[in-house]
JSON list of C-alpha atoms and ligand atoms in Angstrom, two decimals:
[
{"chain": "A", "resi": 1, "resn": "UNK", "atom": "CA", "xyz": [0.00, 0.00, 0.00]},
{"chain": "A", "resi": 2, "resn": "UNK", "atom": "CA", "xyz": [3.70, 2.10, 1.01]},
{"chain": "A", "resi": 3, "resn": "UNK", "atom": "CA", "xyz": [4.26, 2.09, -2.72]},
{"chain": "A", "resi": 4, "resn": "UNK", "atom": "CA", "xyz": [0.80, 2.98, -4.03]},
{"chain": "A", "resi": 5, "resn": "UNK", "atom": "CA", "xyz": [0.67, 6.05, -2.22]},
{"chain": "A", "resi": 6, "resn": "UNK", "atom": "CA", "xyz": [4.07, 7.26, -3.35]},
{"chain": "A", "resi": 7, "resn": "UNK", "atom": "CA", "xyz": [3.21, 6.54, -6.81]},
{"chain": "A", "resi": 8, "resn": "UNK", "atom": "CA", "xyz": [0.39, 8.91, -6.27]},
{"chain": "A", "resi": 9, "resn": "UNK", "atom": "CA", "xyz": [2.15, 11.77, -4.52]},
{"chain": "A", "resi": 10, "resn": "UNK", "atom": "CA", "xyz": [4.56, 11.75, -7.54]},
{"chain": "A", "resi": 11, "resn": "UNK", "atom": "CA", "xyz": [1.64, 11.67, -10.06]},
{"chain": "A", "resi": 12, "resn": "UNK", "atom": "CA", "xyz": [0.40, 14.78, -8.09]},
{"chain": "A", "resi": 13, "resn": "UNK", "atom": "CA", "xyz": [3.62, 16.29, -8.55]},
{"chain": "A", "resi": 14, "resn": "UNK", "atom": "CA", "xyz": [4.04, 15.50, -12.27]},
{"chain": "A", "resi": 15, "resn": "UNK", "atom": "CA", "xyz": [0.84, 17.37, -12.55]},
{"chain": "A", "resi": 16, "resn": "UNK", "atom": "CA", "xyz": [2.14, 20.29, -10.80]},
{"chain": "A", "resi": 17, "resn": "UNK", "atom": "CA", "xyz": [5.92, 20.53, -12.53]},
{"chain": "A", "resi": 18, "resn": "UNK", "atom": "CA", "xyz": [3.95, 20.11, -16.36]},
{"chain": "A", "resi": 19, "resn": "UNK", "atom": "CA", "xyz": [2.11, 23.43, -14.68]},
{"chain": "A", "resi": 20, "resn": "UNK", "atom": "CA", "xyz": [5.51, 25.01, -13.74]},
{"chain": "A", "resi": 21, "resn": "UNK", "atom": "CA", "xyz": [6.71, 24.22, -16.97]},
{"chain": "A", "resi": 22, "resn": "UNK", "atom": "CA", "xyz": [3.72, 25.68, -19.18]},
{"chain": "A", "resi": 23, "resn": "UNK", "atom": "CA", "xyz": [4.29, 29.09, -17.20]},
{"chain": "A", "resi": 24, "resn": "UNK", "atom": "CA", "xyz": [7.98, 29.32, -17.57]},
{"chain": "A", "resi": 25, "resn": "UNK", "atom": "CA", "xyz": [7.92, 28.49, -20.76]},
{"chain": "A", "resi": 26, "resn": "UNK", "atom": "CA", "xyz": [6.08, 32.28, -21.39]},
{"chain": "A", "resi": 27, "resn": "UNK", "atom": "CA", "xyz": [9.45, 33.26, -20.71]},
{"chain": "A", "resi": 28, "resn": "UNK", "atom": "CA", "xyz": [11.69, 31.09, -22.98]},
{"chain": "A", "resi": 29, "resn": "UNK", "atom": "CA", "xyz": [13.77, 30.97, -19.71]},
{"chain": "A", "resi": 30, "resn": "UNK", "atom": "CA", "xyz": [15.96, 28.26, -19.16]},
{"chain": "A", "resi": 31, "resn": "UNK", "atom": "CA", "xyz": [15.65, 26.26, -16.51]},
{"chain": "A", "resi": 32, "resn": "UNK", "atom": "CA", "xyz": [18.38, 24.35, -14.93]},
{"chain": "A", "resi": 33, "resn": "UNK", "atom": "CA", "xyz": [17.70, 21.94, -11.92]},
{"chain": "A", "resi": 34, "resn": "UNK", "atom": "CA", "xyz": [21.27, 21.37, -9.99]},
{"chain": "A", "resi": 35, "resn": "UNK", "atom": "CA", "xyz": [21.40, 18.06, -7.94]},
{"chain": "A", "resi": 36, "resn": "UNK", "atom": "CA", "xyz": [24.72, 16.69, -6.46]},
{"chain": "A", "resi": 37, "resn": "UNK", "atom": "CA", "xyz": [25.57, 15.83, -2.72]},
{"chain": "A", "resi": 38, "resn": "UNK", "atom": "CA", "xyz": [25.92, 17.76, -0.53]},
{"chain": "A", "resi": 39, "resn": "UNK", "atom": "CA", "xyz": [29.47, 19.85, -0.37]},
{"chain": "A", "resi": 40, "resn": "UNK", "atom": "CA", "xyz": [30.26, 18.74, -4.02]},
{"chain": "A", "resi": 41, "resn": "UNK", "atom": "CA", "xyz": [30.51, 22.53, -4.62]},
{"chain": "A", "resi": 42, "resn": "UNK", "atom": "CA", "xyz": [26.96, 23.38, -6.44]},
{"chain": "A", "resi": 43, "resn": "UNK", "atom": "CA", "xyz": [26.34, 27.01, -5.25]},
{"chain": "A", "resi": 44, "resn": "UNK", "atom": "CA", "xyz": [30.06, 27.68, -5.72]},
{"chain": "A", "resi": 45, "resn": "UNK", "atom": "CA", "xyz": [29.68, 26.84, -9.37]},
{"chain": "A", "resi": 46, "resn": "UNK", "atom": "CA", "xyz": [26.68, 29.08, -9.50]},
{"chain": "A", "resi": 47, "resn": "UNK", "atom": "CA", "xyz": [28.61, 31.83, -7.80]},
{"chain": "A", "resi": 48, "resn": "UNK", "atom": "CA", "xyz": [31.25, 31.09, -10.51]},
{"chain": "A", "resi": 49, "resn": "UNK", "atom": "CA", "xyz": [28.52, 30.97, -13.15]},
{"chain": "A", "resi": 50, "resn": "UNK", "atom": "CA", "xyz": [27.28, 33.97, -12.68]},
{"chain": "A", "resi": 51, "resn": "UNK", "atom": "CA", "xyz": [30.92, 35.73, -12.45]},
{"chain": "A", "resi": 52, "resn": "UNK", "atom": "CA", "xyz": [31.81, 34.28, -16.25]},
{"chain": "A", "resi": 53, "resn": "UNK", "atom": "CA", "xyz": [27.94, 34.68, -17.51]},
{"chain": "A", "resi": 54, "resn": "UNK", "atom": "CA", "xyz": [27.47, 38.63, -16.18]},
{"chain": "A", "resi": 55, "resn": "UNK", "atom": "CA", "xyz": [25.31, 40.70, -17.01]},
{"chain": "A", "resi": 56, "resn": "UNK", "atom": "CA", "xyz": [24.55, 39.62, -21.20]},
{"chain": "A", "resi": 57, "resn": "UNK", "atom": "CA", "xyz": [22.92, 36.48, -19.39]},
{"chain": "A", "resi": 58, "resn": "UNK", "atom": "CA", "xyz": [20.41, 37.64, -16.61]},
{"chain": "A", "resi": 59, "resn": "UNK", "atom": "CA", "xyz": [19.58, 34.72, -14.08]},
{"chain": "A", "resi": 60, "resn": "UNK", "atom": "CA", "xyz": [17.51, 33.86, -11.16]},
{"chain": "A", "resi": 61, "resn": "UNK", "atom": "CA", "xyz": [18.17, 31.28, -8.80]},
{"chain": "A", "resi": 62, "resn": "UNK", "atom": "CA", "xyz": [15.78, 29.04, -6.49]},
{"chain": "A", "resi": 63, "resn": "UNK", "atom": "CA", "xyz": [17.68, 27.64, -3.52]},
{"chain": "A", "resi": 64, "resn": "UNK", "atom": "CA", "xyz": [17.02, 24.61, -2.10]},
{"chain": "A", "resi": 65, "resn": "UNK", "atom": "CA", "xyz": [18.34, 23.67, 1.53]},
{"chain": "A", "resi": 66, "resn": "UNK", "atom": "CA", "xyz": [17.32, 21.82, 4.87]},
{"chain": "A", "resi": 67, "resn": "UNK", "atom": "CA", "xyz": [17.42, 24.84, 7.05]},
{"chain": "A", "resi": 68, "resn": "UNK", "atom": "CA", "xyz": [19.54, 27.73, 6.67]},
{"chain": "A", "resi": 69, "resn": "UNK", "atom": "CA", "xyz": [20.05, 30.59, 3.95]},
{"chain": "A", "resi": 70, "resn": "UNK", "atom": "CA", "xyz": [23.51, 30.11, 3.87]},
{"chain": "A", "resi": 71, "resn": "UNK", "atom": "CA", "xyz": [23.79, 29.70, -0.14]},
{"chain": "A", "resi": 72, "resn": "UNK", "atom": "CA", "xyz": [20.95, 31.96, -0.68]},
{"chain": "A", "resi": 73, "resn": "UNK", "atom": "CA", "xyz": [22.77, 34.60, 1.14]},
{"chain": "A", "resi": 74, "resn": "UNK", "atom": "CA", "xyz": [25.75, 33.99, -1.08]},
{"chain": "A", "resi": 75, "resn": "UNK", "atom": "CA", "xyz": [24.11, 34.42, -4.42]},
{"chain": "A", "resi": 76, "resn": "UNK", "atom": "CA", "xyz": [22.29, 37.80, -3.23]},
{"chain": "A", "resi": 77, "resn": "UNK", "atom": "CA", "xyz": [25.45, 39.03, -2.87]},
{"chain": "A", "resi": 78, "resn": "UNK", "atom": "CA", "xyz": [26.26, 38.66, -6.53]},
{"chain": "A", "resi": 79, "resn": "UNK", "atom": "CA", "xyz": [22.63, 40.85, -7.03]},
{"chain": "A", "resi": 80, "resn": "UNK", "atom": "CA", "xyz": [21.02, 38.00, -8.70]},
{"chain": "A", "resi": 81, "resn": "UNK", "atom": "CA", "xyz": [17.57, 37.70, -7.55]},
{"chain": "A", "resi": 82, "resn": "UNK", "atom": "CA", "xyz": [17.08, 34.55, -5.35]},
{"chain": "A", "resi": 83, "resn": "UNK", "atom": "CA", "xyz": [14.52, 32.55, -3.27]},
{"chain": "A", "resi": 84, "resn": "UNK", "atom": "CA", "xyz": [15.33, 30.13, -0.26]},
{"chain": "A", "resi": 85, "resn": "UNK", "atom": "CA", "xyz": [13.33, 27.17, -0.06]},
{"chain": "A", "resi": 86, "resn": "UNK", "atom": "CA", "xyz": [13.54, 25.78, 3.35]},
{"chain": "A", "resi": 87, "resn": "UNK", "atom": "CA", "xyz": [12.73, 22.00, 3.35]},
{"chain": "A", "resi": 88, "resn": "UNK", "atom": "CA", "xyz": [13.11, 21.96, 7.08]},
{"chain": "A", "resi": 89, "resn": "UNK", "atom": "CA", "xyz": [14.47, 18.73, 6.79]},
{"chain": "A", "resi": 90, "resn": "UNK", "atom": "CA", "xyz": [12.81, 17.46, 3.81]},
{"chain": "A", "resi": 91, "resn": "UNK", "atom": "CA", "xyz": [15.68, 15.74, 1.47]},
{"chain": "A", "resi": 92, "resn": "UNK", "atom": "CA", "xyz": [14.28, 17.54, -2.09]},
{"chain": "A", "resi": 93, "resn": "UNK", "atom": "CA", "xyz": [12.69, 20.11, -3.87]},
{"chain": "A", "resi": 94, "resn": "UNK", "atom": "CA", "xyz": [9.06, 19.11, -5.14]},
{"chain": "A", "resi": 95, "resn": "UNK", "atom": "CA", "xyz": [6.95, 20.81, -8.10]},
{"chain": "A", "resi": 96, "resn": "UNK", "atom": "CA", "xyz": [4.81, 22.73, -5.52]},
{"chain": "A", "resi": 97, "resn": "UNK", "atom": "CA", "xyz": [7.61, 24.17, -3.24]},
{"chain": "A", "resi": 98, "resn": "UNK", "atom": "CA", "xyz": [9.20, 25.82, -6.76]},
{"chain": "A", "resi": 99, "resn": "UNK", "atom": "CA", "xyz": [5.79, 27.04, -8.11]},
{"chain": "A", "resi": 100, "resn": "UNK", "atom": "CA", "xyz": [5.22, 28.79, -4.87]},
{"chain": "A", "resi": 101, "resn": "UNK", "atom": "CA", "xyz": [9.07, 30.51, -4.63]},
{"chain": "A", "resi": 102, "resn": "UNK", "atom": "CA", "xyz": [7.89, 31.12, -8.70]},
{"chain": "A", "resi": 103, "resn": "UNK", "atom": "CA", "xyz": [5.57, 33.98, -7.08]},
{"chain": "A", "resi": 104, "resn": "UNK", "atom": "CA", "xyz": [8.21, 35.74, -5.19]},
{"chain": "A", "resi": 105, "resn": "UNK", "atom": "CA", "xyz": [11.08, 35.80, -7.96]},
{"chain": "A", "resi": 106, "resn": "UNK", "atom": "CA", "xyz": [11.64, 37.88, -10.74]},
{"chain": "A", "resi": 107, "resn": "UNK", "atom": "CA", "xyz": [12.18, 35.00, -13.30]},
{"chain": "A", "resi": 108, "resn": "UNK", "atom": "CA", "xyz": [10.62, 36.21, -15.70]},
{"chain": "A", "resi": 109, "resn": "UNK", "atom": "CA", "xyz": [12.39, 37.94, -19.34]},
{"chain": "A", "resi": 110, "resn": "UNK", "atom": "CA", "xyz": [15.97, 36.55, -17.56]},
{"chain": "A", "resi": 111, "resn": "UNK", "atom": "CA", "xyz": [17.93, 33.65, -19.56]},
{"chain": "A", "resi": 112, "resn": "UNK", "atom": "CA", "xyz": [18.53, 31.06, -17.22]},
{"chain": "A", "resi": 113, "resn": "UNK", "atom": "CA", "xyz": [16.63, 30.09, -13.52]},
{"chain": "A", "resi": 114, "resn": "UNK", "atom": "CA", "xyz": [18.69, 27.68, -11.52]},
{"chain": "A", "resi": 115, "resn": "UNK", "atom": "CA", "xyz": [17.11, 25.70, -9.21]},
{"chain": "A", "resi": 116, "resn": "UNK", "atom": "CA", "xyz": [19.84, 24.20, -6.47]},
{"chain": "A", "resi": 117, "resn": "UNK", "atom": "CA", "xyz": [18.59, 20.90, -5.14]},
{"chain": "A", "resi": 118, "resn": "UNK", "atom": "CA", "xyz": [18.71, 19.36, -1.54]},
{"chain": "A", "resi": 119, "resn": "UNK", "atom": "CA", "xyz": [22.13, 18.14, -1.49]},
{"chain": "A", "resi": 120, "resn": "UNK", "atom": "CA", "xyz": [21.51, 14.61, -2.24]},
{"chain": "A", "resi": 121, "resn": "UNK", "atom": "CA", "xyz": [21.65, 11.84, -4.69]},
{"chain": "A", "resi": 122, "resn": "UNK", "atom": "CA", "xyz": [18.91, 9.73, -4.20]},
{"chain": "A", "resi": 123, "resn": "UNK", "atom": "CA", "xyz": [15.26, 10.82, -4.67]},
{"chain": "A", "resi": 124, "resn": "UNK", "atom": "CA", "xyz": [15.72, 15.00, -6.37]},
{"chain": "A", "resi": 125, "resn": "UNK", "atom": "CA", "xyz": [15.83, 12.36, -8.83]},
{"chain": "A", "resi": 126, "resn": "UNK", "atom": "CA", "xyz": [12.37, 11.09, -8.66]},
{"chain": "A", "resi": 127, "resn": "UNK", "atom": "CA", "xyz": [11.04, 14.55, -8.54]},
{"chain": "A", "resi": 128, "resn": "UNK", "atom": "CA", "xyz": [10.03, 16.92, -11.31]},
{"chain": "A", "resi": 129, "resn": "UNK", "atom": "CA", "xyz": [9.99, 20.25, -10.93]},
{"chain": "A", "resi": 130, "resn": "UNK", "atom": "CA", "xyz": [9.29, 21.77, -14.31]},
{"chain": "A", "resi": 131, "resn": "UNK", "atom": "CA", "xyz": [13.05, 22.34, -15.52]},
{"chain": "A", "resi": 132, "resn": "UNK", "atom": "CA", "xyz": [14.10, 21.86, -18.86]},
{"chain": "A", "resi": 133, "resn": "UNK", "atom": "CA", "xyz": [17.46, 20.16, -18.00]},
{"chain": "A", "resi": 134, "resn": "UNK", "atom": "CA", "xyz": [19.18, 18.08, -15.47]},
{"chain": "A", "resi": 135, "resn": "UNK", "atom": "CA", "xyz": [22.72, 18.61, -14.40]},
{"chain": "A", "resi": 136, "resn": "UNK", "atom": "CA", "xyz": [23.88, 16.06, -11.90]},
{"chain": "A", "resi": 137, "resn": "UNK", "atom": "CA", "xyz": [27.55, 16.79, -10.12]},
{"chain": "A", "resi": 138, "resn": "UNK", "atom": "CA", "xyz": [30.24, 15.01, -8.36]},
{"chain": "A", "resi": 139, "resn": "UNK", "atom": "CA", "xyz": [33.05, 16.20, -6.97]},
{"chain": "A", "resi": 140, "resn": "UNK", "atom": "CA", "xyz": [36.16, 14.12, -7.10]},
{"chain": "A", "resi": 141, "resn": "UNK", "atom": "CA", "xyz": [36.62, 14.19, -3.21]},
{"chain": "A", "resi": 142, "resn": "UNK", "atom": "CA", "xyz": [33.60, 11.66, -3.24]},
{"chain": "A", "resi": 143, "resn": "UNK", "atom": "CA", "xyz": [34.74, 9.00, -5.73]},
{"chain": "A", "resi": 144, "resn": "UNK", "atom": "CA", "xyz": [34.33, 8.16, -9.22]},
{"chain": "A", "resi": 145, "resn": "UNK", "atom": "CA", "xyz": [31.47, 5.32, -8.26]},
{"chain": "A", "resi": 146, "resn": "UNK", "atom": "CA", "xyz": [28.64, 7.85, -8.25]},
{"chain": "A", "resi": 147, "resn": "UNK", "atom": "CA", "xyz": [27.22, 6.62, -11.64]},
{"chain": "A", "resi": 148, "resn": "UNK", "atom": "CA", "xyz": [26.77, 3.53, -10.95]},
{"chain": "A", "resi": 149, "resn": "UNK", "atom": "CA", "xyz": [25.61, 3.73, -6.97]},
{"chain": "A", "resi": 150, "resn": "UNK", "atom": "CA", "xyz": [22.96, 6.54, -8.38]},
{"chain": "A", "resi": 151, "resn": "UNK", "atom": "CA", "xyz": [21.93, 5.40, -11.64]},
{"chain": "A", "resi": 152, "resn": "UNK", "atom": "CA", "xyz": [18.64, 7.46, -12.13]},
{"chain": "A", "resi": 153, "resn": "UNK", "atom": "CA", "xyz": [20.21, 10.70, -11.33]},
{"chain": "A", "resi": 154, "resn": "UNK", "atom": "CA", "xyz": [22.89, 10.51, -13.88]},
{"chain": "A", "resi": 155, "resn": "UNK", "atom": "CA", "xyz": [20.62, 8.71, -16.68]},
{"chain": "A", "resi": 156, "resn": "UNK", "atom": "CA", "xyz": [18.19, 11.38, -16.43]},
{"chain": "A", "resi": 157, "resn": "UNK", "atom": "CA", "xyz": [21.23, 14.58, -16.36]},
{"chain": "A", "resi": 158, "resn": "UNK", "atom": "CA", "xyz": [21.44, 16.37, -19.81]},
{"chain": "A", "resi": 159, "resn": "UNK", "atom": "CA", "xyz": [25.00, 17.42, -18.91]},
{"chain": "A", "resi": 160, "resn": "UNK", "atom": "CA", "xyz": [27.61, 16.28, -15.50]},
{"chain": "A", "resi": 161, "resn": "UNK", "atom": "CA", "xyz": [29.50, 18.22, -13.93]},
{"chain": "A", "resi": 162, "resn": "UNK", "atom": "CA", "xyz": [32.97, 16.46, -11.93]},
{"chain": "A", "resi": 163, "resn": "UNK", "atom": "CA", "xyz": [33.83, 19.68, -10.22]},
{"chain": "A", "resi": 164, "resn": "UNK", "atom": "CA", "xyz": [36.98, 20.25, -7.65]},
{"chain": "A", "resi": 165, "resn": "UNK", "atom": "CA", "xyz": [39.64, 18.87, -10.45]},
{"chain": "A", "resi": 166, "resn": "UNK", "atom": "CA", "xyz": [41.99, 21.13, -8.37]},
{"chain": "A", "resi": 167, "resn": "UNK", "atom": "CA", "xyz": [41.94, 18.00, -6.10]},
{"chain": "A", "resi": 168, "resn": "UNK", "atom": "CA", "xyz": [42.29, 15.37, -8.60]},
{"chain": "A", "resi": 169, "resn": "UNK", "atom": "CA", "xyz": [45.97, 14.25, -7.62]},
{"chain": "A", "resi": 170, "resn": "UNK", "atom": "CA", "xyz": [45.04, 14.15, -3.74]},
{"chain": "A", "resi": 171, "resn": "UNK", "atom": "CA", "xyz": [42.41, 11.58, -4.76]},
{"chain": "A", "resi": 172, "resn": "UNK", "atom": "CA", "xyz": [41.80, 7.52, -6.39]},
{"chain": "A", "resi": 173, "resn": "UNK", "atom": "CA", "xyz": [38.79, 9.42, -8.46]},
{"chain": "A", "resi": 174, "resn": "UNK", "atom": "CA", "xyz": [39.29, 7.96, -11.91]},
{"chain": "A", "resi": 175, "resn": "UNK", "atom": "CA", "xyz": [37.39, 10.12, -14.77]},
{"chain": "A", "resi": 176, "resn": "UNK", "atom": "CA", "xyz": [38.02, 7.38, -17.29]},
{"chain": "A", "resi": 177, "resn": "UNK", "atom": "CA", "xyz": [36.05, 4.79, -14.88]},
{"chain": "A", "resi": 178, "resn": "UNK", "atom": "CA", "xyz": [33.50, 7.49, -14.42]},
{"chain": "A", "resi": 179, "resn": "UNK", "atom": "CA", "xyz": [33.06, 8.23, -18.17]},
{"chain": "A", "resi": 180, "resn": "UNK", "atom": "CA", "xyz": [32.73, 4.50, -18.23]},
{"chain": "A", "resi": 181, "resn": "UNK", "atom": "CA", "xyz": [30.53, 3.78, -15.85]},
{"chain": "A", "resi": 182, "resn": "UNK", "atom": "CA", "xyz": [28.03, 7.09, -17.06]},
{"chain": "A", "resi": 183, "resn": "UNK", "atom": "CA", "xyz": [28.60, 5.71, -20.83]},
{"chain": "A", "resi": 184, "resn": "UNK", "atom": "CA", "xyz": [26.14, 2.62, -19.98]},
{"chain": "A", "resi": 185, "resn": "UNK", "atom": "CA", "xyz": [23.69, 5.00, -18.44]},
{"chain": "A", "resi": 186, "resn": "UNK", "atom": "CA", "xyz": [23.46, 7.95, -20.46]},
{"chain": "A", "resi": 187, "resn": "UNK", "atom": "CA", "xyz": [25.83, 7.42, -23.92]},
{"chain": "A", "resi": 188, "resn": "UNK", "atom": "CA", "xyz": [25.36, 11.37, -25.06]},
{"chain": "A", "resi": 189, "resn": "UNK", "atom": "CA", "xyz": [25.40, 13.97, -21.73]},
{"chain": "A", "resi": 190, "resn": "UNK", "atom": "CA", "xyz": [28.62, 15.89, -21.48]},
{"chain": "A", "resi": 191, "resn": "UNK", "atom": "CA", "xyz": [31.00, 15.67, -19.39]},
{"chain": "A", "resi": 192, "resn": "UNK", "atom": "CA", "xyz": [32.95, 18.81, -17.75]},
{"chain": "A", "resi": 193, "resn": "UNK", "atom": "CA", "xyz": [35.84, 18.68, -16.01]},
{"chain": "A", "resi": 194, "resn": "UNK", "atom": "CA", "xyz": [36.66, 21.66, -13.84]},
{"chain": "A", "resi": 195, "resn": "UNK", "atom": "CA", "xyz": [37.25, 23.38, -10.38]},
{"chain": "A", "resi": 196, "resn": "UNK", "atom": "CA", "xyz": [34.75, 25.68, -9.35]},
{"chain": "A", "resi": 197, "resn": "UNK", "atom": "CA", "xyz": [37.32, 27.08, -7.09]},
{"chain": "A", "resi": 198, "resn": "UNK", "atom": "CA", "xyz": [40.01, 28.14, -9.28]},
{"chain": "A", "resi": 199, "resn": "UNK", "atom": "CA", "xyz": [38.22, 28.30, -12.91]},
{"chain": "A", "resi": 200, "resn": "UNK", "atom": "CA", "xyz": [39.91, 25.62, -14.44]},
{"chain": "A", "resi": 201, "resn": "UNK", "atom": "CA", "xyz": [37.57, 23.95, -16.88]},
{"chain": "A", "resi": 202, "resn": "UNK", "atom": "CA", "xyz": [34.98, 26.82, -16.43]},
{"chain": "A", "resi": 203, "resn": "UNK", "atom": "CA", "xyz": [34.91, 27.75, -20.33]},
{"chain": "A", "resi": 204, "resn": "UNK", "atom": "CA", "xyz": [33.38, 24.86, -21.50]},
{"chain": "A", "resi": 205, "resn": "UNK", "atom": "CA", "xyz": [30.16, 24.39, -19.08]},
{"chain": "A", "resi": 206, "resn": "UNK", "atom": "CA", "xyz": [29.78, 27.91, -19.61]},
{"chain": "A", "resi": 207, "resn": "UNK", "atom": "CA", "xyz": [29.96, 27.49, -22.92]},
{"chain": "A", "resi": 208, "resn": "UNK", "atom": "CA", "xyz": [27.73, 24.97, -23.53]},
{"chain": "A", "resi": 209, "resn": "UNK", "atom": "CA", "xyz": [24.98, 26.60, -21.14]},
{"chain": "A", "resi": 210, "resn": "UNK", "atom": "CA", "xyz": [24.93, 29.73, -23.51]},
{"chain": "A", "resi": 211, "resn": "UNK", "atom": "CA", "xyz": [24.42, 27.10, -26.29]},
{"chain": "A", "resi": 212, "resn": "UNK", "atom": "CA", "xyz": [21.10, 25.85, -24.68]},
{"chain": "A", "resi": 213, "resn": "UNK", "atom": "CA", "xyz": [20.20, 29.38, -24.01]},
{"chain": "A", "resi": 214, "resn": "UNK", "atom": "CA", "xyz": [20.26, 29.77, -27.38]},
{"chain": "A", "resi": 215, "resn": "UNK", "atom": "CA", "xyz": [18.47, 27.03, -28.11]},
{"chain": "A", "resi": 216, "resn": "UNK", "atom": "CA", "xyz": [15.90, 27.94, -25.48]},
{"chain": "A", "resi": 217, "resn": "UNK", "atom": "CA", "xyz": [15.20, 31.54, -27.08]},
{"chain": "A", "resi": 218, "resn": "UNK", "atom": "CA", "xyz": [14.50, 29.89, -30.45]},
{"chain": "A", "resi": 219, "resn": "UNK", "atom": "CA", "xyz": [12.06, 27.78, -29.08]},
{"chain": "A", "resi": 220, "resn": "UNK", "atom": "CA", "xyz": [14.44, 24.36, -29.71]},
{"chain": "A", "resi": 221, "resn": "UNK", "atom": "CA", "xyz": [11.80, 21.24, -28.83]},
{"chain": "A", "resi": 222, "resn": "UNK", "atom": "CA", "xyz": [14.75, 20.10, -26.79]},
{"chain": "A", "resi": 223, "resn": "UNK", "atom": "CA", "xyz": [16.63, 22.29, -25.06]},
{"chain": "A", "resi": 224, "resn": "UNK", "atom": "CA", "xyz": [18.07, 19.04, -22.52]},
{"chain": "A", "resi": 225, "resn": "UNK", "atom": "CA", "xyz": [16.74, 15.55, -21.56]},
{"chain": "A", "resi": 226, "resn": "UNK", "atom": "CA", "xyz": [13.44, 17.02, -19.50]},
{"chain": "A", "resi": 227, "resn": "UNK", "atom": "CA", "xyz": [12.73, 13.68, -17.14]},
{"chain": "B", "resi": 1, "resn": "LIG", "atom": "MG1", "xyz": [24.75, 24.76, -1.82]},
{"chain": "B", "resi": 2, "resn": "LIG", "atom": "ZN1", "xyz": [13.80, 13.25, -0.58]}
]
């Protein structure tokens, strides 16, 4: 009975993230949902993004956490326009927590929203929110076994992320067993490579996120792999 009710709470939810979608769609604005564990460096790549992005590329960002405005606080520093979601424990983001921090953020006419999951690998998965693409990251602190551990998170990413290469030598993390371990899952997303931290590996993610901006504005049918 456990899994019947699930199913249905996620049906409910699919219901609400198709209605997300259809009104941020008005916008052509890309949205991004950002999943990873937690401390694999998500907001810091936002902070980053929104350094090498400026001004020509308007954002928003929806910030997911258990409890504090910690990473919230960080991006309003950078004067993007942000709203916490507190969970208050709860270990995602669902379809009706975004449409309701939709109200209170100036999303609309900007390029890209970001929506920073719960740090966690496990059910942000399960849960559609309305974005038009998926980027799952993994730091290399954590070990190159994330693929395969959390298969539905990285089958389901339009793009990954391996962020803190800056620590690469310190670590066992293997990006060729990675690659091959994400290649049986999900044979097309991108990989990128890079440190958050220092830039390293920065032009190419950026890169590629102006490309489905791009795509976004000309009203592409597929901007990224929507779940
Ligand atoms: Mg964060
Ligand atoms: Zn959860």
């Amino acid at each position: 009975m456990q899994v019947k009710l699930v199913s249905n709470v996620l049906k409910a939810n699919d219901q609400i993230a198709a209605d997300n979608r259809r009104l941020l769609a008005r916008g052509r604005t890309l949205v991004v949902n950002l999943m990873s564990s937690p401390g694999s460096g998500k907001t810091t790549l936002l902070e980053r993004t929104i350094a090498e992005l400026g001004e020509a590329c308007p954002m928003a960002v929806v910030e997911g956490d258990l409890f504090t405005t910690r990473d919230a606080d960080r991006i309003e520093r950078l004067g993007v326009p942000v709203v916490q979601i507190n969970t208050e424990g709860g270990c995602h983001l669902d379809a009706q927590m975004v449409r309701a921090a939709l109200q209170d953020l100036p999303w609309e006419g900007r390029d890209i929203l970001f929506i920073e999951n719960v740090g966690n690998l496990v059910c942000p998965a399960a849960w559609d929110l309305g974005e038009d693409l998926r980027v799952a990251m993994v730091s290399v602190s954590e070990g190159d076994d994330k693929p395969a551990k959390y298969p539905r998170m990285f089958r389901e990413a339009a793009a990954v992320v391996v962020n803190k290469l800056d620590l690469l030598s310190m670590t066992d993390f293997s990006l060729d067993r990675l690659e091959e371990d994400l290649r049986l899952l999900n044979p097309a997303a991108p990989i990128f490579c890079l440190s958050a931290r220092t830039g390293e590996g920065l032009a190419a993610w950026v890169a590629w996120l102006k490309g489905r901006v791009a795509a976004k504005r000309d009203g592409a049918a597929t901007v990224g792999v929507a779940p």
